[in-house]
PDB file of C-alpha atoms in Angstrom:
ATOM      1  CA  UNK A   1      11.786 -60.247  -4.607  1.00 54.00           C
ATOM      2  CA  UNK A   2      12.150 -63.118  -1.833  1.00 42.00           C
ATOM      3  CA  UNK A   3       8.540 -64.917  -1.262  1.00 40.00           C
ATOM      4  CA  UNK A   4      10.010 -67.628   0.241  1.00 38.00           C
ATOM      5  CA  UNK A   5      13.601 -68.948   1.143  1.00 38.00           C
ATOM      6  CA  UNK A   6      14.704 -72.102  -0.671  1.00 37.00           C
ATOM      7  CA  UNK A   7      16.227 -74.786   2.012  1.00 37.00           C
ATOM      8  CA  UNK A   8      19.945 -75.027   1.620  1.00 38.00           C
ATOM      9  CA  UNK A   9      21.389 -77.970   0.625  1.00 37.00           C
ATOM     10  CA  UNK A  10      23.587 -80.290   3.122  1.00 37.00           C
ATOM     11  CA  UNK A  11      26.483 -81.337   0.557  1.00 36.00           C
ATOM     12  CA  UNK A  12      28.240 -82.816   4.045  1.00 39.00           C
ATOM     13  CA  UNK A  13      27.576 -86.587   3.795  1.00 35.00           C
ATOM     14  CA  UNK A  14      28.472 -88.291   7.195  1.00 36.00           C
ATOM     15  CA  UNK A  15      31.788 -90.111   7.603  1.00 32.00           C
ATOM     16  CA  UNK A  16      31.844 -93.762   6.937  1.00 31.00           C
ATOM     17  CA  UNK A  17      31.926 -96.193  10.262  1.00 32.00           C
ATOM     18  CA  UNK A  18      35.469 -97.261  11.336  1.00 34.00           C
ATOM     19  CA  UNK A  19      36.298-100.694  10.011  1.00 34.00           C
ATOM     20  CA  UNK A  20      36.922-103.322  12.694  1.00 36.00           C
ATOM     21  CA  UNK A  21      39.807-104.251  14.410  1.00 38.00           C
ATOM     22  CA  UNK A  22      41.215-107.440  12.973  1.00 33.00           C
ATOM     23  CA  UNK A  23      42.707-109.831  15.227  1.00 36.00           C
ATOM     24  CA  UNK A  24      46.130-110.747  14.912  1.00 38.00           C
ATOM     25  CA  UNK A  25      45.860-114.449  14.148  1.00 40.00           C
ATOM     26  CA  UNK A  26      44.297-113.195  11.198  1.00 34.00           C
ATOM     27  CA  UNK A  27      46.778-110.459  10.465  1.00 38.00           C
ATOM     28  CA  UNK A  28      49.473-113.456  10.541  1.00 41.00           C
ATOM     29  CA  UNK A  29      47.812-115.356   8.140  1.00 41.00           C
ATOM     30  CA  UNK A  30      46.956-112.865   6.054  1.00 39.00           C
ATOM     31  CA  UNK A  31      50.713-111.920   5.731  1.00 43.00           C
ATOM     32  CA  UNK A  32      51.867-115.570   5.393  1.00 44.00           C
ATOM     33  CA  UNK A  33      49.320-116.099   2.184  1.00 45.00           C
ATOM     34  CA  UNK A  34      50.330-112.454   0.667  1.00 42.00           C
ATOM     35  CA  UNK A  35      52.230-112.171  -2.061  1.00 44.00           C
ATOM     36  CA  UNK A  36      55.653-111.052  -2.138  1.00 46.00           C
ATOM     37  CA  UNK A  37      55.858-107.326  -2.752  1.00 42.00           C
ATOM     38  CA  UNK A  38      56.730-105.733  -6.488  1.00 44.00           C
ATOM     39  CA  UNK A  39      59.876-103.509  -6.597  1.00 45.00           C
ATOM     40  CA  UNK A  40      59.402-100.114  -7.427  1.00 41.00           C
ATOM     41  CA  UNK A  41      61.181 -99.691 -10.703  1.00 42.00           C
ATOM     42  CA  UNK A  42      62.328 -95.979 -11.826  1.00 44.00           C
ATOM     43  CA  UNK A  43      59.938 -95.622 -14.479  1.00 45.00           C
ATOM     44  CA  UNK A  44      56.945 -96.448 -12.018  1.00 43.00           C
ATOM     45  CA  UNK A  45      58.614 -94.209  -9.030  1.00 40.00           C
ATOM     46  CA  UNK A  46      58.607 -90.822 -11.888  1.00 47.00           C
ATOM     47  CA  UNK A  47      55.418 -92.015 -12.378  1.00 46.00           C
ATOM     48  CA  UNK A  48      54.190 -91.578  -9.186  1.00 41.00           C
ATOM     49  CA  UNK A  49      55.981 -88.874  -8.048  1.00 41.00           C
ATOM     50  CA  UNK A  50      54.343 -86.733 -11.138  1.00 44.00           C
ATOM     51  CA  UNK A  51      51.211 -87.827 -10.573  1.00 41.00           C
ATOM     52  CA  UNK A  52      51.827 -86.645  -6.459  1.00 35.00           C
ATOM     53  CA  UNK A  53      52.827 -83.274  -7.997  1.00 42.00           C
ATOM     54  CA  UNK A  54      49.836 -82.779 -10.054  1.00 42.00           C
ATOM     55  CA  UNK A  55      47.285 -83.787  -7.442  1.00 36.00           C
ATOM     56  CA  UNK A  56      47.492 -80.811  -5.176  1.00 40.00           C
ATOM     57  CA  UNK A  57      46.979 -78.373  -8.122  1.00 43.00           C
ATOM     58  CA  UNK A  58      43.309 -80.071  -8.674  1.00 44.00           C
ATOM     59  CA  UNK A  59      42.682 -80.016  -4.860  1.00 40.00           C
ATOM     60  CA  UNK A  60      43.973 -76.985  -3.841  1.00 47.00           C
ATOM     61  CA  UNK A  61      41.736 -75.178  -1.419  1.00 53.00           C
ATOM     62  CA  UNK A  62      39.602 -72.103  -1.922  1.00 63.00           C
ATOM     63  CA  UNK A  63      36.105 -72.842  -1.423  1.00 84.00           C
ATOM     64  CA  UNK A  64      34.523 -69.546  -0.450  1.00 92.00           C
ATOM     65  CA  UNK A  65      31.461 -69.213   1.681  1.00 93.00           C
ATOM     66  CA  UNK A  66      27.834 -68.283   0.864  1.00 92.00           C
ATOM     67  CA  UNK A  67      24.767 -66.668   2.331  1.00 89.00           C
ATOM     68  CA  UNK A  68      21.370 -65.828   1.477  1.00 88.00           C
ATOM     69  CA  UNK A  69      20.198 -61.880   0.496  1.00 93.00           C
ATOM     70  CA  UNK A  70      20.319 -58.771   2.721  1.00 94.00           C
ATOM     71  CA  UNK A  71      18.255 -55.581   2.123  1.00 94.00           C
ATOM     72  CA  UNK A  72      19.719 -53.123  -0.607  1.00 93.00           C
ATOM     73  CA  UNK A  73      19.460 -49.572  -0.779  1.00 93.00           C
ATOM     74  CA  UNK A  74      19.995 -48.229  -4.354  1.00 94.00           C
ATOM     75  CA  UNK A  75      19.533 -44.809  -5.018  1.00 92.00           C
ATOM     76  CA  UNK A  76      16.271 -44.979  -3.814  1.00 92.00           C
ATOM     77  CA  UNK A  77      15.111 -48.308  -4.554  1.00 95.00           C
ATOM     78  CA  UNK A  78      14.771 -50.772  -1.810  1.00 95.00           C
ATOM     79  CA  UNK A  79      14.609 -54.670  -2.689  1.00 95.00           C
ATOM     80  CA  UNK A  80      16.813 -57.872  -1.285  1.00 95.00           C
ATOM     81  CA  UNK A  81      20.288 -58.273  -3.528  1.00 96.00           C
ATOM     82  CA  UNK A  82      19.714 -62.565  -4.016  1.00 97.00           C
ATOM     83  CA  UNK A  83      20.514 -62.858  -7.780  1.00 98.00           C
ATOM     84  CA  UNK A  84      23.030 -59.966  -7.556  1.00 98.00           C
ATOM     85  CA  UNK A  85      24.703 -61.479  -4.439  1.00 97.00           C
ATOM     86  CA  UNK A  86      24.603 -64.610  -6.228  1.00 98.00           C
ATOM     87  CA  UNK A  87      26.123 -63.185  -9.395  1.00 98.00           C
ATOM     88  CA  UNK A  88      28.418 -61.554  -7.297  1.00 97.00           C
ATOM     89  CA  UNK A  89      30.009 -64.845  -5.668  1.00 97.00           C
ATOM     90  CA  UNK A  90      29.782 -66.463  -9.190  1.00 97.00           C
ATOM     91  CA  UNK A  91      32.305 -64.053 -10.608  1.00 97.00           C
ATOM     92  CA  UNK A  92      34.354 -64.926  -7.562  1.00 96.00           C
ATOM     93  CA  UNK A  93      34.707 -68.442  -8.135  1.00 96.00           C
ATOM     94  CA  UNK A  94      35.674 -67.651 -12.075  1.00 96.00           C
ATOM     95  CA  UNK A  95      37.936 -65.118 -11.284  1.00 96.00           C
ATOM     96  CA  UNK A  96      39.615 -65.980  -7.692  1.00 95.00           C
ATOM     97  CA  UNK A  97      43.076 -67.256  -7.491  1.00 93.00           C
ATOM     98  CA  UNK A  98      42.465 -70.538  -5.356  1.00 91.00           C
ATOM     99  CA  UNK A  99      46.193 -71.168  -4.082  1.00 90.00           C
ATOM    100  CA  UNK A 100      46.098 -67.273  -2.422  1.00 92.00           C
ATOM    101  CA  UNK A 101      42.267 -68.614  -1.283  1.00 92.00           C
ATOM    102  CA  UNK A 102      43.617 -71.699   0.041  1.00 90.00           C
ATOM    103  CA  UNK A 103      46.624 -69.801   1.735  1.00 91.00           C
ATOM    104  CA  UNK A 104      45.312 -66.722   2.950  1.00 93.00           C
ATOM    105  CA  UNK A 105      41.447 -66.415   2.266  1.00 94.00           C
ATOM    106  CA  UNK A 106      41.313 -63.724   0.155  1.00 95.00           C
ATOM    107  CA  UNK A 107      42.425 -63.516  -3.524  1.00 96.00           C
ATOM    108  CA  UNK A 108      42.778 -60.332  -6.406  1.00 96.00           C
ATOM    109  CA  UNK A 109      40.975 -60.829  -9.630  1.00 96.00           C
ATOM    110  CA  UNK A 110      42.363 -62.369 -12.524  1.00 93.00           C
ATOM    111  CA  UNK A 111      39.734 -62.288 -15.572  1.00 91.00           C
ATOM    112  CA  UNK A 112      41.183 -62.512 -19.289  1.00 84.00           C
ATOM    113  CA  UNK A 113      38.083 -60.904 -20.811  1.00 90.00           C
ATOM    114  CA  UNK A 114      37.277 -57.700 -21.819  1.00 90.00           C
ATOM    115  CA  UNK A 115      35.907 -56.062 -18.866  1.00 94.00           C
ATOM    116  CA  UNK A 116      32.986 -53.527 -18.870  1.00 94.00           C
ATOM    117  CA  UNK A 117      33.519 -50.261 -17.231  1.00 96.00           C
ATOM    118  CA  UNK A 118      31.629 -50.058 -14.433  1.00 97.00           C
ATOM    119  CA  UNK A 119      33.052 -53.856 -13.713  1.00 97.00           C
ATOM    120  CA  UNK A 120      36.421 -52.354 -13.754  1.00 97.00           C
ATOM    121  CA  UNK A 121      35.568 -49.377 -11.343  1.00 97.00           C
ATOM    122  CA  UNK A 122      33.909 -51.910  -8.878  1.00 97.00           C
ATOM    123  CA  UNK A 123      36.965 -54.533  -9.129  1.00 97.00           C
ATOM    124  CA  UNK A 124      39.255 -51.288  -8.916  1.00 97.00           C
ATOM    125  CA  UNK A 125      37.308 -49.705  -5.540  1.00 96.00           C
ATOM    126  CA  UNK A 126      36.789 -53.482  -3.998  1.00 96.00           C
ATOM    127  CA  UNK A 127      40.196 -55.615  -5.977  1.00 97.00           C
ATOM    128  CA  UNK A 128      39.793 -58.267  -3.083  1.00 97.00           C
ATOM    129  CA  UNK A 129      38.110 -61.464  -3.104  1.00 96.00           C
ATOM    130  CA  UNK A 130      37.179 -62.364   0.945  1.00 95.00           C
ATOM    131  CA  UNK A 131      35.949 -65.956   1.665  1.00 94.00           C
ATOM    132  CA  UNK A 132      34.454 -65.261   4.880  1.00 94.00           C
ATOM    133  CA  UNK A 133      30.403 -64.296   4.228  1.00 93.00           C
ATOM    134  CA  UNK A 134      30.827 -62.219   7.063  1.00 92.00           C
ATOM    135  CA  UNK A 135      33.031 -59.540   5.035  1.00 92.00           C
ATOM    136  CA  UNK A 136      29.626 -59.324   2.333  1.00 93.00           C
ATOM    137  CA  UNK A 137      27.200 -59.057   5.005  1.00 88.00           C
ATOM    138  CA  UNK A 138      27.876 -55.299   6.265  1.00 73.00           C
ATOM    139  CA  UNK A 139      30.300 -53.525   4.605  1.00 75.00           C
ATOM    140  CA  UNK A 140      29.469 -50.938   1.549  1.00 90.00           C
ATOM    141  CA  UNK A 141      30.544 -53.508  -0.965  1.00 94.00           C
ATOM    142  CA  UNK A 142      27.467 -55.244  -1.014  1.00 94.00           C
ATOM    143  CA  UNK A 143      25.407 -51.900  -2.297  1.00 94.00           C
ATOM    144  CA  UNK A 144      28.025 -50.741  -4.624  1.00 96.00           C
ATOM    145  CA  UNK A 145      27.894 -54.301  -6.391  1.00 97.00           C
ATOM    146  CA  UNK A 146      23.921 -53.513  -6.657  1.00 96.00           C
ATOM    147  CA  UNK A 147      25.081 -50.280  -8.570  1.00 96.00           C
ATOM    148  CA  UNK A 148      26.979 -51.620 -10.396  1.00 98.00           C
ATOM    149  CA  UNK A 149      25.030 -54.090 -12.029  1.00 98.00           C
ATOM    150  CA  UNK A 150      21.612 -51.994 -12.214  1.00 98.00           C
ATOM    151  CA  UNK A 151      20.923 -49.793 -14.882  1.00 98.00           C
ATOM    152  CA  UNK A 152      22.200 -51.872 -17.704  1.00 97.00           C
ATOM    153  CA  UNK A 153      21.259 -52.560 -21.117  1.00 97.00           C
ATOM    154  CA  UNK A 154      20.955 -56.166 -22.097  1.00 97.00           C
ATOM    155  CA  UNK A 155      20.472 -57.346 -18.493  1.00 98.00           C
ATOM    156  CA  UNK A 156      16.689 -58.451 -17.215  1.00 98.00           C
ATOM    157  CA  UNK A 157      15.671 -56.547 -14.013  1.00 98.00           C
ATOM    158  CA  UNK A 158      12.468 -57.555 -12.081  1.00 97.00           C
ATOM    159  CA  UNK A 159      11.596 -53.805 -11.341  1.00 96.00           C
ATOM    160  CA  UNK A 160      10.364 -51.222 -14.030  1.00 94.00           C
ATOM    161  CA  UNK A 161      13.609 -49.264 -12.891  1.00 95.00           C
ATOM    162  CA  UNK A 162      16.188 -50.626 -13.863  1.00 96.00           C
ATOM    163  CA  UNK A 163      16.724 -52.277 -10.734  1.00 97.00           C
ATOM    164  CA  UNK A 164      16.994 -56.009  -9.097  1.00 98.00           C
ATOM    165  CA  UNK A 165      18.134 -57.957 -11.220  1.00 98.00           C
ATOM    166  CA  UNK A 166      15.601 -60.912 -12.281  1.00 98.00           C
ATOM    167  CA  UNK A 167      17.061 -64.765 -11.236  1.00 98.00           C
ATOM    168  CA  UNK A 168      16.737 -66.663 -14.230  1.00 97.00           C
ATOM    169  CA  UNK A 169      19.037 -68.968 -15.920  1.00 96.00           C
ATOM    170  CA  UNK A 170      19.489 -66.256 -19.048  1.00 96.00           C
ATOM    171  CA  UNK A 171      20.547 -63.976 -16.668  1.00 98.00           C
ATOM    172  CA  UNK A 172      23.843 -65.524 -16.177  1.00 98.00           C
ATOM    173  CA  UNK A 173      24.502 -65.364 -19.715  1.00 98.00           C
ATOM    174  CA  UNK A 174      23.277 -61.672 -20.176  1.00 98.00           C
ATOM    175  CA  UNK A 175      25.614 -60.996 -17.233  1.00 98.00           C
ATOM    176  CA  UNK A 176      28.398 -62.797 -18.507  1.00 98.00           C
ATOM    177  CA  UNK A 177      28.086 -61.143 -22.052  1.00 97.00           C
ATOM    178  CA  UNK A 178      27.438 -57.455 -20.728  1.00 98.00           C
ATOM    179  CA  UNK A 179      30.209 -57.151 -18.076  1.00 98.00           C
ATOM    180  CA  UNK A 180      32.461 -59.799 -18.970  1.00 97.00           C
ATOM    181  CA  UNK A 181      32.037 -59.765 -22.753  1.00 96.00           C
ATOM    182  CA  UNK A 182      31.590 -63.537 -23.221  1.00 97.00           C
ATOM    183  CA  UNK A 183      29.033 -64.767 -25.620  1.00 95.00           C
ATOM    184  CA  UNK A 184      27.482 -68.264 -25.801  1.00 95.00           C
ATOM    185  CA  UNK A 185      25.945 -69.099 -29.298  1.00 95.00           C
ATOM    186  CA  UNK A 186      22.119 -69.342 -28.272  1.00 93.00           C
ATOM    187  CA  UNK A 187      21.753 -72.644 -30.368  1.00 96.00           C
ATOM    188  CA  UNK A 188      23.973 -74.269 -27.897  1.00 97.00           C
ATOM    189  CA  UNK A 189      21.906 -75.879 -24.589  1.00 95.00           C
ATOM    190  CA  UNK A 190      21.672 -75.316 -21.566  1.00 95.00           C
ATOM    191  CA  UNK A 191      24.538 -77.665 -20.765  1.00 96.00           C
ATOM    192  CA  UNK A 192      26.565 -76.843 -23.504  1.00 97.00           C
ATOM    193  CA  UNK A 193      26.972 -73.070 -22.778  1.00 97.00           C
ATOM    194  CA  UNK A 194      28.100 -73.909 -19.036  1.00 98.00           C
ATOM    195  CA  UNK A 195      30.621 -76.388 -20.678  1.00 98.00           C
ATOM    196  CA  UNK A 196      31.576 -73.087 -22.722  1.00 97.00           C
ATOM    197  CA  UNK A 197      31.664 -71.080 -19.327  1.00 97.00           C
ATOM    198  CA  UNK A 198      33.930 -73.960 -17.713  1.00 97.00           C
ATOM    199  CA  UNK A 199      35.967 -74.218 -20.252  1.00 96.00           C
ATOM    200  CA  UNK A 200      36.996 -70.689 -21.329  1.00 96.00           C
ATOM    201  CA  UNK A 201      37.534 -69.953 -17.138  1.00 96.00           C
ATOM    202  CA  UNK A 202      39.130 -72.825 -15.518  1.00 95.00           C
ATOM    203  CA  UNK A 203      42.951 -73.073 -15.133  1.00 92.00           C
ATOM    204  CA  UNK A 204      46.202 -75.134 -14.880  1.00 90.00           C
ATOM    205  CA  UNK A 205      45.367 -74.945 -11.331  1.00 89.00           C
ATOM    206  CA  UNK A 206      41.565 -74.293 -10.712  1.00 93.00           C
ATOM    207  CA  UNK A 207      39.069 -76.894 -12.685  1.00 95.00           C
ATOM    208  CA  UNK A 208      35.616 -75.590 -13.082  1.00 96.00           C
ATOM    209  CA  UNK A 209      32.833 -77.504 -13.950  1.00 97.00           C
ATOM    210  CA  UNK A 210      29.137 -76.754 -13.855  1.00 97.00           C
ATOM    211  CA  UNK A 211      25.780 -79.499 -14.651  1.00 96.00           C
ATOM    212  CA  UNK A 212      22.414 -78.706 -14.694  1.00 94.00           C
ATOM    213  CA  UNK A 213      20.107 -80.803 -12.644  1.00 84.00           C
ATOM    214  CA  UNK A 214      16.545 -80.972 -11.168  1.00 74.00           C
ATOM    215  CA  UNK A 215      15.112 -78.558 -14.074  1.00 86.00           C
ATOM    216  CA  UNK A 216      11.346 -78.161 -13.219  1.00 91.00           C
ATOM    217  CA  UNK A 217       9.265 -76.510 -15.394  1.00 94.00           C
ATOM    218  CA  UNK A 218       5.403 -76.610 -15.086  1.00 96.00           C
ATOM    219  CA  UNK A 219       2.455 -73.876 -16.365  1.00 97.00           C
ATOM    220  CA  UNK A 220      -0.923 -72.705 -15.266  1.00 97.00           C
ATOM    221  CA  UNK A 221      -3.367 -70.739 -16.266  1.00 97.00           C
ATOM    222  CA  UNK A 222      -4.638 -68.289 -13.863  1.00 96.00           C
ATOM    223  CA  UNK A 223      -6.618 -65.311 -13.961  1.00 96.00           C
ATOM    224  CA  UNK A 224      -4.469 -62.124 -13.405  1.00 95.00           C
ATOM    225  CA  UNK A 225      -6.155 -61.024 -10.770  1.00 94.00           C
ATOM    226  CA  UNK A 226      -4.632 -64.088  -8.521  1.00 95.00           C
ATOM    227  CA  UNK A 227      -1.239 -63.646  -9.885  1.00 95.00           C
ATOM    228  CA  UNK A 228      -0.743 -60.375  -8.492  1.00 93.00           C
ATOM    229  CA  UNK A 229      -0.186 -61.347  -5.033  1.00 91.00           C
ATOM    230  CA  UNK A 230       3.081 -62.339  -6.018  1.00 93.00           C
ATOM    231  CA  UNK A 231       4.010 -59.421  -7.516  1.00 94.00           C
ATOM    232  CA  UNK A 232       6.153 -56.983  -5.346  1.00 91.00           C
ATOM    233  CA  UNK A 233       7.736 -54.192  -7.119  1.00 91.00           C
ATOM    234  CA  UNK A 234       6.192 -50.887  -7.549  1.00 86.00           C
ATOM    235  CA  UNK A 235       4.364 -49.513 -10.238  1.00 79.00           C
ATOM    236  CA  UNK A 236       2.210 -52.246 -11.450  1.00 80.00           C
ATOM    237  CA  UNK A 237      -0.727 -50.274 -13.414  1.00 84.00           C
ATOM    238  CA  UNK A 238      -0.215 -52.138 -16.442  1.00 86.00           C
ATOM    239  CA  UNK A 239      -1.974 -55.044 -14.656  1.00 90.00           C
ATOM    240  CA  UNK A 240      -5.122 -53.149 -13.667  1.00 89.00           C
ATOM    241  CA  UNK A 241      -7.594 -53.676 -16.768  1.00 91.00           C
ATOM    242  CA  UNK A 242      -6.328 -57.169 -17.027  1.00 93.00           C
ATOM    243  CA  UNK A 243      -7.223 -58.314 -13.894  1.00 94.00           C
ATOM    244  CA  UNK A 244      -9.928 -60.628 -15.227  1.00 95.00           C
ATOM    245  CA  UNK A 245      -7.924 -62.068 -17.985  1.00 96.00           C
ATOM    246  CA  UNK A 246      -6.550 -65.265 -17.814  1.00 96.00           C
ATOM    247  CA  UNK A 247      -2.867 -65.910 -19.043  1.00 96.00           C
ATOM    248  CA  UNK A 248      -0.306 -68.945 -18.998  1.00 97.00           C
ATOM    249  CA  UNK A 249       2.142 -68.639 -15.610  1.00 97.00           C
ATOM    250  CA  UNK A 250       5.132 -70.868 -16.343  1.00 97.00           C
ATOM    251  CA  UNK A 251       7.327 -71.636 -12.993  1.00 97.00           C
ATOM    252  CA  UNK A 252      10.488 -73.032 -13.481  1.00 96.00           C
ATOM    253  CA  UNK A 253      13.367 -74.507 -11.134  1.00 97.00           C
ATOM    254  CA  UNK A 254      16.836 -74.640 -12.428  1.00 97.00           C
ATOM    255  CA  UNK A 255      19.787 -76.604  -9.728  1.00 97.00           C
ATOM    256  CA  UNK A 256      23.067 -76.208 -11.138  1.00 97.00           C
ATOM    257  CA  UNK A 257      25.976 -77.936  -9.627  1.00 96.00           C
ATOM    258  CA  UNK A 258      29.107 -75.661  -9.341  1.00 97.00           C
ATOM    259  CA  UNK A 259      32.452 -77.600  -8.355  1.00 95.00           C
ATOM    260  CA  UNK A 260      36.049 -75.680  -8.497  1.00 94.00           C
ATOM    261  CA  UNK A 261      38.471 -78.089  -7.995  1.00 92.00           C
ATOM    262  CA  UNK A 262      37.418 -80.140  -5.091  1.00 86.00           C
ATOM    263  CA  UNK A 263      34.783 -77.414  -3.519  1.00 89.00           C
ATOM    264  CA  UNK A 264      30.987 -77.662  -4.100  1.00 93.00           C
ATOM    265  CA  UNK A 265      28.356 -75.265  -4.716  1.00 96.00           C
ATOM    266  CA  UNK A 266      24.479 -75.643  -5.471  1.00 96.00           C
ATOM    267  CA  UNK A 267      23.186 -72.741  -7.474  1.00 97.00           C
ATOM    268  CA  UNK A 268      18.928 -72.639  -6.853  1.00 97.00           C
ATOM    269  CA  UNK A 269      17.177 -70.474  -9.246  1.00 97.00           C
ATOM    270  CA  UNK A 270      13.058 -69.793  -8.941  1.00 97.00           C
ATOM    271  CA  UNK A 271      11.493 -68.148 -11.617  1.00 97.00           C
ATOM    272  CA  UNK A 272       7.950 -67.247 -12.482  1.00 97.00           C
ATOM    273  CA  UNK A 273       6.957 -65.433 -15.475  1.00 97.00           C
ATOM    274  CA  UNK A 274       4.361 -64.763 -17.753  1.00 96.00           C
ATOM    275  CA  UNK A 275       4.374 -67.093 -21.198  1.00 95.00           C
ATOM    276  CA  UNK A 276       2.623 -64.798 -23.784  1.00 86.00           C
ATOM    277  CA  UNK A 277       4.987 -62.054 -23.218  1.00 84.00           C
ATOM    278  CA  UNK A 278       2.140 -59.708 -23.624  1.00 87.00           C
ATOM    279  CA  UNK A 279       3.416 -57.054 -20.555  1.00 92.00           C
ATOM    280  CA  UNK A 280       6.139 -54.321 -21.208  1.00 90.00           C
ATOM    281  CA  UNK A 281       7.392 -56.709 -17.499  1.00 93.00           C
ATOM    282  CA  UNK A 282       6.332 -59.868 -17.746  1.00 95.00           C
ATOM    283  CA  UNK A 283       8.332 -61.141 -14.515  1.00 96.00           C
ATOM    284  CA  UNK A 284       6.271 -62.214 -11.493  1.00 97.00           C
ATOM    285  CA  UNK A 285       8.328 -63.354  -9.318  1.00 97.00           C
ATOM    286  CA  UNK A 286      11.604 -65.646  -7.923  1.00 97.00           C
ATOM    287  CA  UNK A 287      14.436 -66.299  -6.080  1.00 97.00           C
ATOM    288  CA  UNK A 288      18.353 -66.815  -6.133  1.00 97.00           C
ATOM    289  CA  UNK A 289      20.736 -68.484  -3.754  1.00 97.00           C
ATOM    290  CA  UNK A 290      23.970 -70.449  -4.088  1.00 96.00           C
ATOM    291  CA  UNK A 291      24.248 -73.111  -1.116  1.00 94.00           C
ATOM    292  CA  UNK A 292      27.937 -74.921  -0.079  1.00 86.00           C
TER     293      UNK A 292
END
């Protein structure tokens, strides 16, 4: 579904410059016009010594790498896996123990929801969460994921067979509510049902929180006979008496900011789509890819 790759994000800001040296005539009269030191009283020392305890639960390690999307083979449907890979790591970072991530770099699952059954075959045939990309990149993991989440009702798929799933923002709550059976009350917005998300997920030990930001949304209206370029899954004869017709392309970009604990994602989302609705598939195109 790729047309184009979205630049990754640098989240890496550059170290501050070193303060200068002071020089010691200053040091001395800085010392000589401090004032004289508070004693630690007991109270203040249980104080701080709680508040050093709770500190590495909230900054434990864990942060798992990302990648863009490799070629999928799928019982005979080819297509690239960049909302599924992306849906993939998202579960991950909701389920994923992030002491045994910090210590090791690999964690089990640990989901308190009702899990759909071909979920629970998957997490039974593959129960390890890897950081390293690398492990994702060629192993048969990867294509049984795709099978696993293809075929599904209640889940949006870019192809007319059931396959590829399409990378919008309702997506992530038709995945969450299919496979992981937790709902979001469709009143709610945007930012509300992630604060649902965050809440119901995160831990004594693993805080999860999740903001939308940079939402672009603009439409055209474009003959369907210049839309089609865009389109690249097969069977598209529903388009060919149309092709003249003019009809309202809405393309939308969604940034949502991931953090667990004191790790950092970017989630980019690219979706274009017909407005009027008036196609059995009215999905023309997008992309997916979480950047760290």
């Amino acid at each position: 579904m790729m047309i184009r790759k979205l630049r990754s994000m640098d989240l890496n800001h550059p170290l501050c410059p070193a303060h200068p040296q002071r020089h010691a005539s200053l040091k001395e009269e800085e010392g000589r016009n401090s004032p004289p030191r508070q004693k630690r009283t007991a109270k203040s020392a249980e104080e701080q010594d709680q508040k050093t305890q709770d500190v590495p639960k909230l900054l434990i390690g864990g942060h798992i790498e990302t990648s863009e999307c490799i070629t999928i083979h799928n019982r005979g449907r080819v297509y690239t896996d960049c909302m599924e890979f992306s849906l993939l790591r998202f579960l991950h970072m909701l389920s994923m123990d992030v002491a045994s991530m910090h210590r090791t770099g690999r964690s089990g699952y640990s989901l308190r929801t009702k899990v759909n059954e071909k979920l629970r075959k998957f997490i039974k045939m593959f129960p390890t969460i890897e950081r390293k990309v690398d492990n994702y990149l060629t192993s048969d993991e990867r294509s049984k994921w795709a099978t696993t989440v293809s075929d599904q009702i209640g889940i949006d798929y870019y192809r007319n067979d059931g396959a590829e799933l399409f990378t919008s923002v309702a997506n992530i709550f038709n995945f969450l509510r299919v496979f992981l059976s937790f709902k979001v009350e469709e009143s709610l917005s945007m930012q509300q049902k992630f604060d649902r998300i965050c809440g119901f997920f995160s831990t004594k030990s693993k805080k999860i929180r999740m903001s939308v930001g940079n939402l672009e949304s603009k439409k055209e209206r474009k003959k369907l006979r210049y839309v089609t370029a865009l389109i690249s899954r097969p069977s598209c004869s529903e388009y060919q008496q149309h092709l003249d017709d003019t009809y309202t392309v809405v393309t939308r970009k969604t940034e949502i900011v991931i953090q667990i604990n004191a790790g950092k994602y970017v989630w980019h989302l690219w979706e274009v789509f017909f407005e009027e609705g008036c196609f059995a598939n009215n999905f023309i195109t997008g992309h997916s890819v979480i950047t760290s």
